[in-house]
Structures are given as structure tokens and as C-alpha cells.
mmCIF file of C-alpha atoms and ligand atoms in Angstrom:
data_model
loop_
_atom_site.group_PDB
_atom_site.id
_atom_site.type_symbol
_atom_site.label_atom_id
_atom_site.label_comp_id
_atom_site.label_asym_id
_atom_site.label_seq_id
_atom_site.Cartn_x
_atom_site.Cartn_y
_atom_site.Cartn_z
ATOM 1 C CA MET A 223 0.000 0.000 0.000
ATOM 2 C CA LYS A 224 1.352 3.417 -0.942
ATOM 3 C CA LEU A 225 1.331 5.896 1.935
ATOM 4 C CA GLU A 226 0.254 9.402 0.902
ATOM 5 C CA LYS A 227 0.783 12.448 3.051
ATOM 6 C CA CYS A 228 -2.605 13.804 4.081
ATOM 7 C CA ILE A 229 -1.242 17.332 4.649
ATOM 8 C CA THR A 230 0.665 18.764 1.692
ATOM 9 C CA GLU A 231 1.684 22.217 0.536
ATOM 10 C CA THR A 232 -1.257 22.299 -1.842
ATOM 11 C CA ASN A 233 -4.029 21.205 0.530
ATOM 12 C CA VAL A 234 -2.850 22.922 3.705
ATOM 13 C CA ASN A 235 -4.363 26.275 4.783
ATOM 14 C CA GLN A 236 -2.671 28.521 2.209
ATOM 15 C CA ASN A 237 -2.626 31.452 4.646
ATOM 16 C CA MET A 238 -0.089 29.543 6.764
ATOM 17 C CA LEU A 239 2.348 29.350 3.867
ATOM 18 C CA ASN A 240 2.605 33.142 3.697
ATOM 19 C CA ILE A 241 3.748 33.512 7.312
ATOM 20 C CA LYS A 242 7.298 34.788 7.631
ATOM 21 C CA TYR A 243 9.074 34.918 10.987
ATOM 22 C CA ALA A 244 12.459 36.423 10.286
ATOM 23 C CA VAL A 245 13.645 36.334 13.906
ATOM 24 C CA ARG A 246 13.802 32.547 13.593
ATOM 25 C CA GLY A 247 14.365 32.471 9.813
ATOM 26 C CA PRO A 248 17.118 31.344 7.412
ATOM 27 C CA ILE A 249 19.912 33.378 9.070
ATOM 28 C CA LEU A 250 19.288 31.546 12.359
ATOM 29 C CA GLU A 251 19.194 28.201 10.539
ATOM 30 C CA ARG A 252 22.609 28.976 9.046
ATOM 31 C CA ALA A 253 23.877 30.087 12.498
ATOM 32 C CA ILE A 254 22.858 26.706 13.951
ATOM 33 C CA GLN A 255 24.674 24.927 11.089
ATOM 34 C CA ILE A 256 27.788 27.020 11.760
ATOM 35 C CA GLU A 257 27.643 26.114 15.472
ATOM 36 C CA ARG A 258 27.668 22.429 14.464
ATOM 37 C CA GLU A 259 30.549 23.017 12.040
ATOM 38 C CA LEU A 260 32.547 24.726 14.818
ATOM 39 C CA GLU A 261 31.877 21.774 17.134
ATOM 40 C CA LYS A 262 33.307 19.447 14.485
ATOM 41 C CA GLY A 263 36.464 21.567 14.313
ATOM 42 C CA VAL A 264 35.797 23.405 11.015
ATOM 43 C CA LYS A 265 38.048 26.490 10.957
ATOM 44 C CA LYS A 266 36.289 29.888 10.859
ATOM 45 C CA PRO A 267 37.540 33.451 11.306
ATOM 46 C CA PHE A 268 35.811 33.413 14.747
ATOM 47 C CA GLU A 269 35.478 30.965 17.637
ATOM 48 C CA ARG A 270 31.784 31.148 18.469
ATOM 49 C CA VAL A 271 28.402 32.276 17.200
ATOM 50 C CA VAL A 272 26.855 35.202 19.072
ATOM 51 C CA ARG A 273 23.095 34.808 18.909
ATOM 52 C CA ALA A 274 21.509 38.246 18.872
ATOM 53 C CA ASN A 275 18.429 37.362 16.847
ATOM 54 C CA ILE A 276 15.944 37.237 19.724
ATOM 55 C CA GLY A 277 15.563 39.048 23.039
ATOM 56 C CA ASP A 278 15.869 35.987 25.253
ATOM 57 C CA CYS A 279 16.668 37.619 28.622
ATOM 58 C CA HIS A 280 17.344 34.572 30.737
ATOM 59 C CA ALA A 281 19.252 32.728 28.026
ATOM 60 C CA LEU A 282 21.535 35.784 27.882
ATOM 61 C CA GLY A 283 22.223 35.721 31.602
ATOM 62 C CA GLN A 284 19.659 38.157 33.060
ATOM 63 C CA PRO A 285 18.751 36.766 36.502
ATOM 64 C CA PRO A 286 15.036 36.073 36.989
ATOM 65 C CA ILE A 287 13.143 38.172 39.567
ATOM 66 C CA THR A 288 13.188 36.100 42.783
ATOM 67 C CA PHE A 289 9.698 37.117 43.945
ATOM 68 C CA ILE A 290 8.064 35.927 40.722
ATOM 69 C CA ARG A 291 9.947 32.623 40.813
ATOM 70 C CA GLN A 292 9.013 32.093 44.472
ATOM 71 C CA VAL A 293 5.318 32.750 43.819
ATOM 72 C CA LEU A 294 5.357 30.353 40.856
ATOM 73 C CA ALA A 295 7.252 27.666 42.746
ATOM 74 C CA LEU A 296 5.054 27.848 45.824
ATOM 75 C CA ALA A 297 1.828 27.872 43.807
ATOM 76 C CA ALA A 298 2.949 24.733 41.966
ATOM 77 C CA CYS A 299 4.265 23.036 45.095
ATOM 78 C CA PRO A 300 2.495 24.347 48.258
ATOM 79 C CA ALA A 301 4.570 21.977 50.436
ATOM 80 C CA LEU A 302 7.479 24.443 49.998
ATOM 81 C CA ALA A 303 5.642 26.806 52.382
ATOM 82 C CA SER A 304 7.490 25.187 55.280
ATOM 83 C CA SER A 305 10.818 26.394 53.854
ATOM 84 C CA PRO A 306 12.380 29.252 55.859
ATOM 85 C CA ASP A 307 13.611 30.674 52.506
ATOM 86 C CA VAL A 308 10.096 31.650 51.425
ATOM 87 C CA PRO A 309 9.143 35.125 52.720
ATOM 88 C CA ASP A 310 5.753 35.692 54.364
ATOM 89 C CA ASP A 311 4.426 38.003 51.656
ATOM 90 C CA VAL A 312 5.054 35.298 49.043
ATOM 91 C CA LYS A 313 3.134 32.819 51.229
ATOM 92 C CA GLN A 314 0.251 35.264 51.579
ATOM 93 C CA ARG A 315 0.140 35.918 47.782
ATOM 94 C CA VAL A 316 0.066 32.232 47.024
ATOM 95 C CA LYS A 317 -2.534 31.507 49.721
ATOM 96 C CA GLU A 318 -4.907 34.029 48.101
ATOM 97 C CA LEU A 319 -4.190 32.671 44.616
ATOM 98 C CA LEU A 320 -4.804 29.072 45.606
ATOM 99 C CA GLU A 321 -8.031 30.009 47.394
ATOM 100 C CA ASP A 322 -9.270 31.204 43.998
ATOM 101 C CA CYS A 323 -8.321 27.928 42.269
ATOM 102 C CA THR A 324 -10.828 25.057 42.332
ATOM 103 C CA LYS A 325 -9.838 22.646 45.136
ATOM 104 C CA GLY A 326 -6.871 24.911 45.883
ATOM 105 C CA SER A 327 -4.807 23.569 42.979
ATOM 106 C CA VAL A 328 -3.261 25.509 40.087
ATOM 107 C CA GLY A 329 -3.717 22.287 38.092
ATOM 108 C CA SER A 330 -7.515 22.575 38.065
ATOM 109 C CA TYR A 331 -9.277 24.310 35.165
ATOM 110 C CA SER A 332 -9.655 28.074 35.529
ATOM 111 C CA PRO A 333 -12.485 30.220 34.103
ATOM 112 C CA SER A 334 -11.810 30.763 30.368
ATOM 113 C CA ASN A 335 -11.151 34.480 30.875
ATOM 114 C CA GLY A 336 -8.681 33.833 33.734
ATOM 115 C CA LEU A 337 -8.715 33.536 37.542
ATOM 116 C CA ASN A 338 -11.049 36.051 39.193
ATOM 117 C CA LEU A 339 -8.416 37.120 41.687
ATOM 118 C CA VAL A 340 -5.909 37.933 38.956
ATOM 119 C CA ARG A 341 -8.514 39.727 36.853
ATOM 120 C CA ARG A 342 -9.532 41.777 39.885
ATOM 121 C CA SER A 343 -5.885 42.733 40.478
ATOM 122 C CA VAL A 344 -5.571 43.772 36.830
ATOM 123 C CA ALA A 345 -8.713 45.910 37.121
ATOM 124 C CA GLU A 346 -7.377 47.514 40.321
ATOM 125 C CA TYR A 347 -4.113 48.276 38.567
ATOM 126 C CA LEU A 348 -5.964 49.868 35.641
ATOM 127 C CA GLU A 349 -8.035 51.956 38.043
ATOM 128 C CA ALA A 350 -4.976 53.158 39.878
ATOM 129 C CA ARG A 351 -3.178 53.883 36.603
ATOM 130 C CA ASP A 352 -5.952 55.685 34.798
ATOM 131 C CA GLY A 353 -7.988 57.184 37.603
ATOM 132 C CA VAL A 354 -11.243 55.834 36.115
ATOM 133 C CA ALA A 355 -13.321 52.835 37.123
ATOM 134 C CA ALA A 356 -12.252 49.476 35.639
ATOM 135 C CA SER A 357 -14.208 46.244 35.892
ATOM 136 C CA LEU A 358 -12.823 42.750 36.193
ATOM 137 C CA GLU A 359 -15.636 41.725 33.814
ATOM 138 C CA ASP A 360 -13.752 43.581 31.052
ATOM 139 C CA VAL A 361 -10.438 41.845 31.726
ATOM 140 C CA TYR A 362 -9.518 38.797 29.646
ATOM 141 C CA LEU A 363 -6.322 36.896 30.422
ATOM 142 C CA GLY A 364 -4.455 34.644 27.988
ATOM 143 C CA SER A 365 -1.317 32.565 27.947
ATOM 144 C CA GLY A 366 0.800 35.387 26.533
ATOM 145 C CA ALA A 367 0.593 38.404 24.280
ATOM 146 C CA SER A 368 0.600 36.371 21.040
ATOM 147 C CA ASP A 369 -2.399 34.355 22.142
ATOM 148 C CA VAL A 370 -4.448 37.411 23.089
ATOM 149 C CA ILE A 371 -3.419 39.448 20.020
ATOM 150 C CA LYS A 372 -4.622 36.595 17.805
ATOM 151 C CA ALA A 373 -7.892 36.319 19.714
ATOM 152 C CA VAL A 374 -8.554 40.052 19.329
ATOM 153 C CA LEU A 375 -7.561 40.164 15.648
ATOM 154 C CA SER A 376 -9.941 37.247 14.971
ATOM 155 C CA LEU A 377 -12.813 39.593 15.845
ATOM 156 C CA PHE A 378 -12.176 41.497 12.628
ATOM 157 C CA VAL A 379 -12.357 38.580 10.210
ATOM 158 C CA GLN A 380 -15.590 39.793 8.639
ATOM 159 C CA ASP A 381 -16.311 41.703 5.419
ATOM 160 C CA VAL A 382 -17.990 45.068 5.983
ATOM 161 C CA ASP A 383 -20.124 46.673 3.256
ATOM 162 C CA GLY A 384 -18.768 44.118 0.793
ATOM 163 C CA LYS A 385 -15.150 45.085 1.539
ATOM 164 C CA PRO A 386 -12.553 42.744 3.072
ATOM 165 C CA PRO A 387 -11.241 43.817 6.491
ATOM 166 C CA ALA A 388 -7.782 45.350 6.926
ATOM 167 C CA VAL A 389 -5.626 46.163 9.943
ATOM 168 C CA MET A 390 -3.061 48.981 10.075
ATOM 169 C CA ILE A 391 0.335 47.947 11.414
ATOM 170 C CA PRO A 392 3.592 49.892 11.821
ATOM 171 C CA ILE A 393 6.564 49.306 9.560
ATOM 172 C CA PRO A 394 8.994 48.203 10.933
ATOM 173 C CA GLN A 395 6.851 45.818 13.002
ATOM 174 C CA TYR A 396 7.253 42.700 15.081
ATOM 175 C CA PRO A 397 6.459 39.807 12.657
ATOM 176 C CA LEU A 398 3.868 38.387 15.052
ATOM 177 C CA PHE A 399 1.489 40.941 13.526
ATOM 178 C CA SER A 400 2.134 40.321 9.819
ATOM 179 C CA GLY A 401 2.155 36.570 10.570
ATOM 180 C CA THR A 402 -1.158 36.611 12.448
ATOM 181 C CA LEU A 403 -2.796 38.765 9.761
ATOM 182 C CA SER A 404 -1.629 36.258 7.114
ATOM 183 C CA GLU A 405 -2.880 33.346 9.168
ATOM 184 C CA LEU A 406 -6.303 34.909 9.662
ATOM 185 C CA GLY A 407 -6.534 36.128 6.054
ATOM 186 C CA LEU A 408 -6.758 39.785 7.138
ATOM 187 C CA ARG A 409 -5.308 42.473 4.834
ATOM 188 C CA GLN A 410 -2.257 44.347 6.092
ATOM 189 C CA ALA A 411 -2.238 48.157 5.757
ATOM 190 C CA ASN A 412 1.276 49.440 6.402
ATOM 191 C CA TYR A 413 2.088 52.774 7.980
ATOM 192 C CA TYR A 414 5.736 53.806 8.211
ATOM 193 C CA LEU A 415 7.321 54.959 11.461
ATOM 194 C CA ASP A 416 9.306 58.189 11.056
ATOM 195 C CA GLU A 417 12.964 57.179 11.459
ATOM 196 C CA ASP A 418 14.123 60.818 11.179
ATOM 197 C CA ASN A 419 11.996 61.698 14.225
ATOM 198 C CA ASP A 420 12.872 58.937 16.674
ATOM 199 C CA TRP A 421 10.469 56.522 14.995
ATOM 200 C CA ALA A 422 7.447 58.687 15.854
ATOM 201 C CA ILE A 423 4.018 57.937 14.371
ATOM 202 C CA GLN A 424 2.995 60.817 12.083
ATOM 203 C CA VAL A 425 -0.746 61.361 11.716
ATOM 204 C CA GLN A 426 -0.241 62.358 8.071
ATOM 205 C CA GLU A 427 1.270 58.952 7.433
ATOM 206 C CA LEU A 428 -1.606 57.246 9.289
ATOM 207 C CA GLU A 429 -4.037 59.172 7.059
ATOM 208 C CA ARG A 430 -2.139 58.158 3.914
ATOM 209 C CA SER A 431 -2.122 54.507 4.900
ATOM 210 C CA TRP A 432 -5.813 54.546 5.868
ATOM 211 C CA ARG A 433 -6.829 56.306 2.607
ATOM 212 C CA GLU A 434 -4.886 53.882 0.423
ATOM 213 C CA ALA A 435 -6.183 50.794 2.234
ATOM 214 C CA SER A 436 -9.758 52.105 2.256
ATOM 215 C CA ARG A 437 -9.931 52.044 -1.558
ATOM 216 C CA GLN A 438 -10.137 48.239 -1.471
ATOM 217 C CA CYS A 439 -10.763 47.360 2.170
ATOM 218 C CA HIS A 440 -12.587 48.322 5.298
ATOM 219 C CA VAL A 441 -9.937 49.259 7.865
ATOM 220 C CA ARG A 442 -10.997 47.922 11.276
ATOM 221 C CA ALA A 443 -8.076 48.324 13.660
ATOM 222 C CA LEU A 444 -4.794 50.119 14.284
ATOM 223 C CA VAL A 445 -1.840 48.333 15.888
ATOM 224 C CA VAL A 446 0.600 50.398 17.959
ATOM 225 C CA ILE A 447 3.717 48.786 19.464
ATOM 226 C CA ASN A 448 4.964 50.896 22.367
ATOM 227 C CA PRO A 449 7.795 50.577 23.406
ATOM 228 C CA GLY A 450 8.632 49.624 19.849
ATOM 229 C CA ASN A 451 9.997 46.341 18.578
ATOM 230 C CA PRO A 452 12.315 46.354 16.636
ATOM 231 C CA THR A 453 12.672 50.141 16.839
ATOM 232 C CA GLY A 454 12.968 50.680 20.621
ATOM 233 C CA GLN A 455 11.154 54.046 20.764
ATOM 234 C CA VAL A 456 8.769 55.166 23.507
ATOM 235 C CA LEU A 457 5.984 57.359 22.152
ATOM 236 C CA ALA A 458 5.554 60.892 23.472
ATOM 237 C CA ARG A 459 2.265 61.628 25.228
ATOM 238 C CA GLU A 460 1.181 64.234 22.626
ATOM 239 C CA ASN A 461 1.853 61.716 19.857
ATOM 240 C CA MET A 462 -0.341 59.155 21.633
ATOM 241 C CA GLU A 463 -3.147 61.707 21.916
ATOM 242 C CA GLU A 464 -2.977 62.385 18.161
ATOM 243 C CA ILE A 465 -3.064 58.653 17.422
ATOM 244 C CA ILE A 466 -6.115 58.152 19.643
ATOM 245 C CA LYS A 467 -7.881 61.041 17.920
ATOM 246 C CA PHE A 468 -7.050 59.595 14.500
ATOM 247 C CA ALA A 469 -8.455 56.201 15.553
ATOM 248 C CA TYR A 470 -11.586 57.828 16.961
ATOM 249 C CA ASP A 471 -12.183 59.825 13.766
ATOM 250 C CA HIS A 472 -11.892 56.673 11.638
ATOM 251 C CA GLU A 473 -13.729 54.352 14.033
ATOM 252 C CA LEU A 474 -10.702 52.112 14.488
ATOM 253 C CA PHE A 475 -10.086 49.708 17.337
ATOM 254 C CA ILE A 476 -6.650 50.412 18.893
ATOM 255 C CA LEU A 477 -4.529 47.364 19.674
ATOM 256 C CA ALA A 478 -1.770 48.700 21.931
ATOM 257 C CA ASP A 479 1.019 46.163 22.363
ATOM 258 C CA GLU A 480 2.776 47.315 25.539
ATOM 259 C CA VAL A 481 4.646 44.141 26.385
ATOM 260 C CA TYR A 482 7.833 46.124 27.037
ATOM 261 C CA GLN A 483 6.323 48.639 29.471
ATOM 262 C CA GLU A 484 8.748 47.463 32.182
ATOM 263 C CA ASN A 485 11.749 47.906 29.862
ATOM 264 C CA ILE A 486 12.005 51.666 29.947
ATOM 265 C CA ILE A 487 15.415 53.175 29.368
ATOM 266 C CA SER A 488 15.059 56.915 28.892
ATOM 267 C CA LYS A 489 11.694 58.551 28.091
ATOM 268 C CA PRO A 490 8.696 58.203 30.420
ATOM 269 C CA PHE A 491 6.124 55.586 29.477
ATOM 270 C CA HIS A 492 2.679 56.994 30.053
ATOM 271 C CA SER A 493 0.688 53.922 30.895
ATOM 272 C CA PHE A 494 3.625 52.575 32.875
ATOM 273 C CA LYS A 495 2.752 51.198 36.268
ATOM 274 C CA LYS A 496 4.124 48.170 37.997
ATOM 275 C CA MET A 497 1.689 45.112 37.984
ATOM 276 C CA LYS A 498 1.220 42.873 41.290
ATOM 277 C CA PRO A 499 4.560 43.733 42.771
ATOM 278 C CA PRO A 500 5.060 43.401 46.515
ATOM 279 C CA ALA A 501 3.875 46.614 48.275
ATOM 280 C CA PRO A 502 6.257 48.786 50.347
ATOM 281 C CA GLY A 503 6.659 47.262 53.817
ATOM 282 C CA GLU A 504 6.194 43.678 52.575
ATOM 283 C CA ALA A 505 9.156 41.336 53.019
ATOM 284 C CA SER A 506 9.994 40.917 49.314
ATOM 285 C CA HIS A 507 9.572 44.577 48.349
ATOM 286 C CA ALA A 508 13.198 45.687 48.690
ATOM 287 C CA GLY A 509 14.579 42.630 46.868
ATOM 288 C CA PHE A 510 12.030 42.951 44.076
ATOM 289 C CA ARG A 511 12.897 46.635 43.542
ATOM 290 C CA ARG A 512 16.634 45.932 43.672
ATOM 291 C CA GLU A 513 16.438 43.136 41.090
ATOM 292 C CA ALA A 514 14.105 45.021 38.763
ATOM 293 C CA GLN A 515 16.285 48.151 38.971
ATOM 294 C CA ALA A 516 19.454 46.159 38.312
ATOM 295 C CA ALA A 517 17.879 44.673 35.181
ATOM 296 C CA ARG A 518 16.834 48.152 34.034
ATOM 297 C CA ARG A 519 20.310 49.595 34.730
ATOM 298 C CA ARG A 520 21.959 46.843 32.670
ATOM 299 C CA LEU A 521 19.528 47.460 29.828
ATOM 300 C CA ALA A 522 20.147 51.221 29.904
ATOM 301 C CA ALA A 523 23.934 50.709 29.825
ATOM 302 C CA ARG A 524 23.691 48.391 26.806
ATOM 303 C CA ALA A 525 21.302 50.810 25.058
ATOM 304 C CA ARG A 526 23.806 53.647 25.503
ATOM 305 C CA SER A 527 26.746 51.536 24.236
ATOM 306 C CA ALA A 528 24.779 50.322 21.209
ATOM 307 C CA HIS A 529 23.702 53.865 20.348
ATOM 308 C CA ARG A 530 27.236 55.232 20.755
ATOM 309 C CA VAL A 531 29.056 52.462 18.905
ATOM 310 C CA PHE A 532 26.616 52.115 16.004
ATOM 311 C CA ASN A 533 26.708 55.876 15.404
ATOM 312 C CA SER A 534 30.508 55.866 15.500
ATOM 313 C CA ILE A 535 30.764 53.389 12.608
ATOM 314 C CA PRO A 536 30.827 55.141 9.207
ATOM 315 C CA GLY A 537 27.837 53.870 7.220
ATOM 316 C CA LEU A 538 25.767 52.930 10.279
ATOM 317 C CA SER A 539 23.316 55.090 12.221
ATOM 318 C CA CYS A 540 20.995 54.334 15.091
ATOM 319 C CA ASN A 541 18.268 56.273 16.875
ATOM 320 C CA ALA A 542 18.370 56.511 20.660
ATOM 321 C CA ILE A 543 16.857 53.412 22.289
ATOM 322 C CA ASP A 544 14.141 54.464 24.755
ATOM 323 C CA GLY A 545 12.703 51.092 25.661
ATOM 324 C CA ALA A 546 12.231 47.386 24.828
ATOM 325 C CA MET A 547 15.404 45.299 24.316
ATOM 326 C CA PHE A 548 16.636 45.861 20.781
ATOM 327 C CA ALA A 549 18.702 48.165 18.573
ATOM 328 C CA PHE A 550 17.623 48.654 14.967
ATOM 329 C CA PRO A 551 20.529 50.446 13.283
ATOM 330 C CA ARG A 552 20.309 51.645 9.701
ATOM 331 C CA ILE A 553 23.023 50.369 7.394
ATOM 332 C CA GLU A 554 24.368 51.738 4.126
ATOM 333 C CA ILE A 555 24.819 48.907 1.668
ATOM 334 C CA PRO A 556 27.016 49.784 -1.336
ATOM 335 C CA GLU A 557 25.495 49.359 -4.830
ATOM 336 C CA ARG A 558 27.905 46.558 -5.677
ATOM 337 C CA ALA A 559 26.837 44.621 -2.583
ATOM 338 C CA GLN A 560 23.188 45.112 -3.574
ATOM 339 C CA VAL A 561 23.974 43.633 -6.996
ATOM 340 C CA ALA A 562 25.769 40.686 -5.348
ATOM 341 C CA ALA A 563 22.722 40.174 -3.099
ATOM 342 C CA ALA A 564 20.373 40.118 -6.093
ATOM 343 C CA GLU A 565 22.633 37.569 -7.806
ATOM 344 C CA ALA A 566 22.397 35.386 -4.687
ATOM 345 C CA GLY A 567 18.587 35.789 -4.658
ATOM 346 C CA LEU A 568 18.687 37.676 -1.342
ATOM 347 C CA GLN A 569 17.502 41.039 -0.062
ATOM 348 C CA PRO A 570 20.482 43.405 0.424
ATOM 349 C CA ASP A 571 20.146 43.327 4.207
ATOM 350 C CA GLU A 572 19.738 39.529 4.240
ATOM 351 C CA PHE A 573 22.966 39.330 2.257
ATOM 352 C CA TYR A 574 24.645 41.696 4.748
ATOM 353 C CA CYS A 575 23.471 39.703 7.794
ATOM 354 C CA LEU A 576 24.524 36.425 6.222
ATOM 355 C CA ARG A 577 28.023 37.818 5.461
ATOM 356 C CA LEU A 578 28.187 39.174 9.028
ATOM 357 C CA LEU A 579 27.324 35.725 10.367
ATOM 358 C CA GLU A 580 29.769 33.889 8.086
ATOM 359 C CA GLU A 581 32.645 36.248 8.864
ATOM 360 C CA THR A 582 32.145 37.050 12.552
ATOM 361 C CA GLY A 583 29.661 34.544 13.991
ATOM 362 C CA VAL A 584 27.272 37.364 14.950
ATOM 363 C CA CYS A 585 23.659 36.372 14.257
ATOM 364 C CA VAL A 586 21.273 39.339 13.809
ATOM 365 C CA VAL A 587 17.986 39.688 11.897
ATOM 366 C CA PRO A 588 17.698 41.614 8.609
ATOM 367 C CA GLY A 589 15.402 44.666 8.677
ATOM 368 C CA SER A 590 13.428 43.236 5.753
ATOM 369 C CA GLY A 591 11.991 40.707 8.220
ATOM 370 C CA PHE A 592 10.227 43.553 10.050
ATOM 371 C CA GLY A 593 9.502 45.819 7.070
ATOM 372 C CA GLN A 594 11.296 49.071 6.316
ATOM 373 C CA ARG A 595 11.004 51.985 3.902
ATOM 374 C CA PRO A 596 11.994 50.835 0.403
ATOM 375 C CA GLY A 597 15.663 51.595 -0.236
ATOM 376 C CA SER A 598 16.541 51.705 3.476
ATOM 377 C CA PHE A 599 18.306 48.796 5.173
ATOM 378 C CA HIS A 600 18.588 47.807 8.818
ATOM 379 C CA PHE A 601 19.242 44.924 11.126
ATOM 380 C CA ARG A 602 17.851 44.121 14.557
ATOM 381 C CA THR A 603 20.020 42.966 17.413
ATOM 382 C CA THR A 604 19.031 42.304 20.971
ATOM 383 C CA ILE A 605 20.939 44.401 23.533
ATOM 384 C CA LEU A 606 20.628 41.895 26.381
ATOM 385 C CA HIS A 607 24.032 40.233 26.283
ATOM 386 C CA PRO A 608 26.444 40.322 29.242
ATOM 387 C CA ARG A 609 28.768 43.333 28.945
ATOM 388 C CA ALA A 610 31.884 41.587 27.607
ATOM 389 C CA GLU A 611 29.907 39.596 25.058
ATOM 390 C CA PHE A 612 28.079 42.742 23.985
ATOM 391 C CA GLN A 613 31.336 44.674 23.485
ATOM 392 C CA TYR A 614 32.735 41.730 21.534
ATOM 393 C CA MET A 615 29.644 41.746 19.313
ATOM 394 C CA LEU A 616 29.748 45.498 18.705
ATOM 395 C CA GLU A 617 33.447 45.384 17.843
ATOM 396 C CA SER A 618 32.812 42.438 15.491
ATOM 397 C CA VAL A 619 30.160 44.511 13.687
ATOM 398 C CA ARG A 620 32.557 47.478 13.494
ATOM 399 C CA ARG A 621 35.341 45.419 11.924
ATOM 400 C CA PHE A 622 32.995 43.599 9.606
ATOM 401 C CA HIS A 623 31.267 46.743 8.378
ATOM 402 C CA ALA A 624 34.544 48.465 7.488
ATOM 403 C CA ALA A 625 35.744 45.420 5.553
ATOM 404 C CA PHE A 626 32.365 44.968 3.849
ATOM 405 C CA ARG A 627 32.273 48.589 2.698
ATOM 406 C CA GLN A 628 35.793 48.379 1.421
ATOM 407 C CA SER A 629 35.290 45.169 -0.515
ATOM 408 C CA TYR A 630 32.100 46.398 -2.216
ATOM 409 C CA SER A 631 32.900 50.099 -2.639
HETATM 410 C C1 PLP P 118 6.231 43.509 20.587
HETATM 411 C C2 PLP P 118 5.913 42.114 21.000
HETATM 412 N N1 PLP P 118 4.632 41.736 21.138
HETATM 413 C C3 PLP P 118 4.299 40.481 21.505
HETATM 414 C C4 PLP P 118 5.254 39.524 21.762
HETATM 415 C C5 PLP P 118 4.855 38.118 22.139
HETATM 416 O O1 PLP P 118 4.699 37.997 23.494
HETATM 417 P P1 PLP P 118 4.353 36.579 24.190
HETATM 418 O O2 PLP P 118 5.648 35.842 24.273
HETATM 419 O O3 PLP P 118 3.780 36.946 25.516
HETATM 420 O O4 PLP P 118 3.371 35.873 23.323
HETATM 421 C C6 PLP P 118 6.601 39.868 21.651
HETATM 422 C C7 PLP P 118 7.647 38.860 21.931
HETATM 423 O O5 PLP P 118 8.808 39.015 21.627
HETATM 424 C C8 PLP P 118 6.954 41.182 21.248
HETATM 425 O O6 PLP P 118 8.232 41.548 21.089
#
């Protein structure tokens, strides 16, 4: 009997085939191959691969916040409560949490919109942040931002007045958005962030994008990523007010992705407020603050180094990094290198990142994976590495870029 595959490229959901996720794309695959080659003793102009393609804090050595780990550990294993290492406020937190779980176990099913206690805490946080009433009935918890973003975007999969729905997303963007739109079959309406003005969102550009998309589609929602990924900007309050007004005028739902609200480096973040941290006076408060501040200090130091070094390399420029955990420098790619890229069937910045990987072991993500203005080129690197590793990476980029420019100039 001949065995046929029941899922093939032709009969699978075609929307899935269009999903591109550059942060784990072909450059990473090549980096993994190179790591194996190095293990086997293949000689390279470098000794190790530096993975800078994703912002994986703990994998890059950032210590986890003790309080959060203690709450998680105790909730999963209440017998640990007898340990003298667990502070009283952690015990109290977990006691309240478990009281809200059926039969006092985190393993039992929770309500589909999340535990009541957690939803109430979220509502209280929103009230304190915004100064207006918030109801736990309006809070919906998921297993992460991706899960909830997909659930919300699914609401718009519906033609309106005979027009297919579209969603406005920033360019550059985090590929979760383009990927989810592809998966759901929603049209993508791009609006460009203004690189010359710290990646601000210009209302004129929002209007242009909305007008163009509205010829064919009904625009339903506007995605804002703040702090930005990959761009690292924190929006100014006045800018946010303009965006809200624009959305109101065009009856758009605003999807504000604020996953990096704790990762603030320089500018103030307006909806910033710490969620469910230990209150002053509680046993874990000082430790929690110390650990969170240390993480923020490390991030700010790396952001400053990245900004300084990238701007000191002829042919590279980088806006100040206000938040999140990435740098997104702009790179000049000589004409001859662009021709070589086309001959290799690659985008110019893919070609650049692949050469960077092959010659230095540094693995970053080409800007084309996030979207960028035509004719401009970038790459994204995380800024989370330990200091020595980060300096090594920046110096590798400096050396590589000079040699690259020279060989293609
Ligand atoms: C801007 C942005 N939104 C959403 C996500 C996804 O978050 P989660 O891991 O909670 O699904 C990420 C993860 O990197 C992100 O950078």
C-alpha cells in the first residue's frame, strides 16, 4: 500500500504558507549549522556564534526576579511553604491565589477568561493607573501576548459593506502581527514609522495609509507597538493623543502592544505602572525593587553603548533606544553589494546579515523581516548580552562593516 501524506503544501491552509518569521528564519538556521561546524572543528575566522536574533533575557544571563519565581514555585508546590527561605508576603500571595483555584490547585481548570483574583488585580491596577473605574468583567487573560493578540484580531475577520477587512500595522513591526494577519486572512495596511523623528508615528502617514487601504478594504483596527519592537522608541504623550484622535475619527479599534512597558530606558512611558509587585513594607519589596532596577540599569547601559558604537561606525546610524530590548541600526549597503545580493537571490540586508554571520559569527535579523522603507536597510540585534559579550559583538560589527564597505565600494 502506498502511503500518501494527508497534509501537503497544496491542501494545507494557504494562509499559513505566507507567514514569515524572520527572527527565527534562514539566518538563524545557518547560524545553527555554523555552530555544528565549529563543534566538528571546522576552521572559521571566529570561535563562536553570538546569537543576537531574539531578546531571550534569561538565556543571555539576566537573573530572573526572585519574587516571581518564588510565587510560581510555591503555587505549583504548596509543600514548599514550610521552607524558611520563602518570605511571608510570598506565602500570603500564594494563599490568596490558591483560594481562587478550584480545590486549591493551580492544576484545576480556571475560568476561560482567567482567575477572578488575577482579573480583579488587573482591574485595580488599571483603576490606579488611569484614575477611572475598571471592571474585572472587562479583563480577559491569555497565555501570553501572542495568544491574546490573535484572539482580538480574529474579531475582525468579517467583510464590511462588501469590503474585506484590513488592519493597520507599523513598519517596521514585530512579525507576530504580519504573521497573524496572514494566518487569519486579514489584509495588512502598512504605515511607516518616522525614522528621522525617533520613529514617531505621524498622523499624516496614518491618514495616507488609511486612505490607500480604504480604496479596497474596510480598515478595522490600528496596531501600535509601544515601546517599539524592533525600533525601541517610547511614544511621546502628545503623539499618543494624536493617534487616539485619529483612531476615533476613523472608528478604528486600537490594539496597543505594551509588552515592554517594564523595559524603559530613557523617556517616560505613560501607561507605565508596575503590575502585582510586593507593596512597600512587605518582606519581598526591597529585593524585588533591587532586582528590577538592576535589570533596568543593565539594559540602559547596553542601550547607551549600542547607540554610541553604532553611530561611530561610518555607514551605520541608530536612533536613541528608549525602551524594549533591541537596537535597529540603519546600514548603508554599497550598490555593488546590492547587486551581489540580487545575484544570490537575497535582499540586500539579508545578504549583509549572512556575510556578518559567516565572517564574525554574529547572528542578527535583517530589517526586511520587520519591514522598512523601500531603499533603506537595517538589522535588529538584541541588547541583552552580558557586557563583555556585547562589546565583543559590537566590535565584530565594526570590523565587519569596514571590511564589507571596502570590498564592495
Ligand atoms: C512587541 C511584542 N509583542 C508580543 C510579543 C509576544 O509575546 P508573548 O511571548 O507573551 O506571546 C513579543 C515577543 O517578543 C513582542 O516583542
